[in-house]
């Protein structure tokens, strides 16, 4: 039971990282439009840039995300095959995993990464004043 719980926790963390990457960019655009200064704090922007940079690099290198690898290993330890499991696990996986050719993910992640880089030009990060 502990293995399944740990696998679900890793999956939840993975979804959190995805939400940070996607919503982080939305917050940069929205926040700058609404005058929210915190969306341009250097540490937030650096963490966001590094997160999408890692995703793009892994995709170009054909590397499976370490969080996915860890989750799958934990599920095997729990005696699970594939993604049969708890309610939380099922819905988080529906949100996170898609089946498409590798080139689709390369194009999408690279395009999103370039948009994040462009946001640094449009809305430069600043140190706290």
PDB file of C-alpha atoms in Angstrom:
ATOM      1  CA  UNK A   1       0.000   0.000   0.000  1.00  0.00           C
ATOM      2  CA  UNK A   2       2.878   2.392   0.758  1.00  0.00           C
ATOM      3  CA  UNK A   3       4.260   1.907  -2.772  1.00  0.00           C
ATOM      4  CA  UNK A   4       0.956   2.920  -4.336  1.00  0.00           C
ATOM      5  CA  UNK A   5       0.713   5.940  -2.047  1.00  0.00           C
ATOM      6  CA  UNK A   6       4.266   6.993  -2.987  1.00  0.00           C
ATOM      7  CA  UNK A   7       3.477   6.512  -6.692  1.00  0.00           C
ATOM      8  CA  UNK A   8       0.366   8.682  -6.313  1.00  0.00           C
ATOM      9  CA  UNK A   9       2.440  11.311  -4.491  1.00  0.00           C
ATOM     10  CA  UNK A  10       5.008  11.355  -7.321  1.00  0.00           C
ATOM     11  CA  UNK A  11       2.186  11.654  -9.855  1.00  0.00           C
ATOM     12  CA  UNK A  12       0.692  14.572  -7.898  1.00  0.00           C
ATOM     13  CA  UNK A  13       4.120  16.246  -7.786  1.00  0.00           C
ATOM     14  CA  UNK A  14       4.450  15.717 -11.551  1.00  0.00           C
ATOM     15  CA  UNK A  15       1.068  17.345 -12.160  1.00  0.00           C
ATOM     16  CA  UNK A  16       2.177  20.207  -9.903  1.00  0.00           C
ATOM     17  CA  UNK A  17       5.303  20.745 -12.005  1.00  0.00           C
ATOM     18  CA  UNK A  18       3.211  20.743 -15.197  1.00  0.00           C
ATOM     19  CA  UNK A  19       0.807  23.271 -13.669  1.00  0.00           C
ATOM     20  CA  UNK A  20       3.725  25.460 -12.569  1.00  0.00           C
ATOM     21  CA  UNK A  21       5.172  25.458 -16.090  1.00  0.00           C
ATOM     22  CA  UNK A  22       1.881  26.137 -17.871  1.00  0.00           C
ATOM     23  CA  UNK A  23       0.242  28.464 -15.361  1.00  0.00           C
ATOM     24  CA  UNK A  24       3.545  30.224 -14.686  1.00  0.00           C
ATOM     25  CA  UNK A  25       3.552  31.617 -18.198  1.00  0.00           C
ATOM     26  CA  UNK A  26      -0.140  32.509 -17.977  1.00  0.00           C
ATOM     27  CA  UNK A  27       0.602  34.363 -14.737  1.00  0.00           C
ATOM     28  CA  UNK A  28       3.483  36.283 -16.336  1.00  0.00           C
ATOM     29  CA  UNK A  29       1.241  37.565 -19.132  1.00  0.00           C
ATOM     30  CA  UNK A  30      -1.832  38.111 -16.979  1.00  0.00           C
ATOM     31  CA  UNK A  31       0.122  39.561 -14.073  1.00  0.00           C
ATOM     32  CA  UNK A  32       1.940  42.073 -16.242  1.00  0.00           C
ATOM     33  CA  UNK A  33      -1.370  43.140 -17.737  1.00  0.00           C
ATOM     34  CA  UNK A  34      -2.831  43.609 -14.260  1.00  0.00           C
ATOM     35  CA  UNK A  35       0.248  45.251 -12.745  1.00  0.00           C
ATOM     36  CA  UNK A  36       1.245  42.384 -10.446  1.00  0.00           C
ATOM     37  CA  UNK A  37       4.917  43.027  -9.727  1.00  0.00           C
ATOM     38  CA  UNK A  38       5.596  39.615  -8.163  1.00  0.00           C
ATOM     39  CA  UNK A  39       5.248  37.815 -11.516  1.00  0.00           C
ATOM     40  CA  UNK A  40       8.530  39.391 -12.621  1.00  0.00           C
ATOM     41  CA  UNK A  41      10.555  38.456  -9.542  1.00  0.00           C
ATOM     42  CA  UNK A  42      13.833  36.998 -10.722  1.00  0.00           C
ATOM     43  CA  UNK A  43      13.642  33.753  -8.717  1.00  0.00           C
ATOM     44  CA  UNK A  44      10.128  32.935  -9.922  1.00  0.00           C
ATOM     45  CA  UNK A  45      11.118  33.598 -13.532  1.00  0.00           C
ATOM     46  CA  UNK A  46      14.382  31.641 -13.246  1.00  0.00           C
ATOM     47  CA  UNK A  47      12.605  28.638 -11.701  1.00  0.00           C
ATOM     48  CA  UNK A  48      10.031  28.793 -14.493  1.00  0.00           C
ATOM     49  CA  UNK A  49      12.663  29.060 -17.230  1.00  0.00           C
ATOM     50  CA  UNK A  50      14.703  26.180 -15.802  1.00  0.00           C
ATOM     51  CA  UNK A  51      11.587  23.992 -15.486  1.00  0.00           C
ATOM     52  CA  UNK A  52      10.566  24.397 -19.140  1.00  0.00           C
ATOM     53  CA  UNK A  53      14.224  24.202 -20.204  1.00  0.00           C
ATOM     54  CA  UNK A  54      14.550  20.772 -18.589  1.00  0.00           C
ATOM     55  CA  UNK A  55      11.348  19.585 -20.284  1.00  0.00           C
ATOM     56  CA  UNK A  56      12.494  20.793 -23.719  1.00  0.00           C
ATOM     57  CA  UNK A  57      15.976  19.309 -23.281  1.00  0.00           C
ATOM     58  CA  UNK A  58      14.579  15.931 -22.198  1.00  0.00           C
ATOM     59  CA  UNK A  59      12.238  15.913 -25.178  1.00  0.00           C
ATOM     60  CA  UNK A  60      14.985  16.717 -27.689  1.00  0.00           C
ATOM     61  CA  UNK A  61      17.236  14.045 -26.163  1.00  0.00           C
ATOM     62  CA  UNK A  62      14.439  11.477 -26.093  1.00  0.00           C
ATOM     63  CA  UNK A  63      14.736  11.078 -22.329  1.00  0.00           C
ATOM     64  CA  UNK A  64      11.704   9.979 -20.341  1.00  0.00           C
ATOM     65  CA  UNK A  65      10.950  12.324 -17.461  1.00  0.00           C
ATOM     66  CA  UNK A  66      12.539  11.057 -14.219  1.00  0.00           C
ATOM     67  CA  UNK A  67       9.247  11.621 -12.399  1.00  0.00           C
ATOM     68  CA  UNK A  68       7.494   9.315 -14.865  1.00  0.00           C
ATOM     69  CA  UNK A  69      10.235   6.714 -14.470  1.00  0.00           C
ATOM     70  CA  UNK A  70      10.051   6.907 -10.671  1.00  0.00           C
ATOM     71  CA  UNK A  71       6.269   6.672 -10.661  1.00  0.00           C
ATOM     72  CA  UNK A  72       6.317   3.604 -12.939  1.00  0.00           C
ATOM     73  CA  UNK A  73       8.937   1.927 -10.745  1.00  0.00           C
ATOM     74  CA  UNK A  74       6.876   2.617  -7.622  1.00  0.00           C
ATOM     75  CA  UNK A  75       3.774   1.189  -9.298  1.00  0.00           C
ATOM     76  CA  UNK A  76       5.685  -2.002 -10.165  1.00  0.00           C
ATOM     77  CA  UNK A  77       6.785  -2.241  -6.523  1.00  0.00           C
ATOM     78  CA  UNK A  78       3.100  -1.983  -5.587  1.00  0.00           C
ATOM     79  CA  UNK A  79       2.352  -4.914  -7.907  1.00  0.00           C
ATOM     80  CA  UNK A  80       0.479  -2.756 -10.400  1.00  0.00           C
ATOM     81  CA  UNK A  81       0.684  -3.218 -14.136  1.00  0.00           C
ATOM     82  CA  UNK A  82       0.200  -0.112 -16.240  1.00  0.00           C
ATOM     83  CA  UNK A  83      -1.984   2.524 -14.705  1.00  0.00           C
ATOM     84  CA  UNK A  84      -4.748   0.631 -12.941  1.00  0.00           C
ATOM     85  CA  UNK A  85      -5.154   2.117  -9.504  1.00  0.00           C
ATOM     86  CA  UNK A  86      -6.802   4.670  -7.299  1.00  0.00           C
ATOM     87  CA  UNK A  87      -9.282   7.376  -8.218  1.00  0.00           C
ATOM     88  CA  UNK A  88      -6.687  10.133  -7.718  1.00  0.00           C
ATOM     89  CA  UNK A  89      -4.180   8.246  -9.828  1.00  0.00           C
ATOM     90  CA  UNK A  90      -6.661   7.710 -12.657  1.00  0.00           C
ATOM     91  CA  UNK A  91      -7.692  11.364 -12.992  1.00  0.00           C
ATOM     92  CA  UNK A  92      -4.227  12.828 -12.546  1.00  0.00           C
ATOM     93  CA  UNK A  93      -2.978  10.510 -15.282  1.00  0.00           C
ATOM     94  CA  UNK A  94      -5.829  11.512 -17.596  1.00  0.00           C
ATOM     95  CA  UNK A  95      -4.669  15.091 -17.138  1.00  0.00           C
ATOM     96  CA  UNK A  96      -0.957  14.409 -17.571  1.00  0.00           C
ATOM     97  CA  UNK A  97      -0.346  11.638 -20.098  1.00  0.00           C
ATOM     98  CA  UNK A  98      -1.158  11.747 -23.796  1.00  0.00           C
ATOM     99  CA  UNK A  99      -0.355   9.313 -26.583  1.00  0.00           C
ATOM    100  CA  UNK A 100       1.128  11.044 -29.641  1.00  0.00           C
ATOM    101  CA  UNK A 101       4.235  10.727 -31.816  1.00  0.00           C
ATOM    102  CA  UNK A 102       7.439  12.107 -30.299  1.00  0.00           C
ATOM    103  CA  UNK A 103       7.680  14.908 -32.889  1.00  0.00           C
ATOM    104  CA  UNK A 104       4.377  16.364 -31.629  1.00  0.00           C
ATOM    105  CA  UNK A 105       5.810  16.797 -28.145  1.00  0.00           C
ATOM    106  CA  UNK A 106       9.086  18.167 -29.504  1.00  0.00           C
ATOM    107  CA  UNK A 107       7.207  20.843 -31.474  1.00  0.00           C
ATOM    108  CA  UNK A 108       4.801  21.705 -28.647  1.00  0.00           C
ATOM    109  CA  UNK A 109       7.394  21.833 -25.868  1.00  0.00           C
ATOM    110  CA  UNK A 110       9.929  23.717 -27.985  1.00  0.00           C
ATOM    111  CA  UNK A 111       7.297  26.252 -29.057  1.00  0.00           C
ATOM    112  CA  UNK A 112       6.178  26.719 -25.467  1.00  0.00           C
ATOM    113  CA  UNK A 113       9.820  27.061 -24.353  1.00  0.00           C
ATOM    114  CA  UNK A 114      10.419  29.729 -26.998  1.00  0.00           C
ATOM    115  CA  UNK A 115       7.344  31.575 -25.758  1.00  0.00           C
ATOM    116  CA  UNK A 116       8.773  31.495 -22.225  1.00  0.00           C
ATOM    117  CA  UNK A 117      12.085  32.884 -23.516  1.00  0.00           C
ATOM    118  CA  UNK A 118      10.207  35.603 -25.432  1.00  0.00           C
ATOM    119  CA  UNK A 119       8.363  36.528 -22.234  1.00  0.00           C
ATOM    120  CA  UNK A 120      11.747  37.451 -20.743  1.00  0.00           C
ATOM    121  CA  UNK A 121      12.154  39.977 -23.522  1.00  0.00           C
ATOM    122  CA  UNK A 122       8.566  41.285 -23.340  1.00  0.00           C
ATOM    123  CA  UNK A 123       8.446  41.343 -19.531  1.00  0.00           C
ATOM    124  CA  UNK A 124      12.002  41.340 -18.164  1.00  0.00           C
ATOM    125  CA  UNK A 125      12.432  39.826 -14.691  1.00  0.00           C
ATOM    126  CA  UNK A 126      13.515  42.130 -11.912  1.00  0.00           C
ATOM    127  CA  UNK A 127      15.182  41.727  -8.566  1.00  0.00           C
ATOM    128  CA  UNK A 128      13.069  42.659  -5.575  1.00  0.00           C
ATOM    129  CA  UNK A 129      13.324  46.339  -4.793  1.00  0.00           C
TER     130      UNK A 129
END
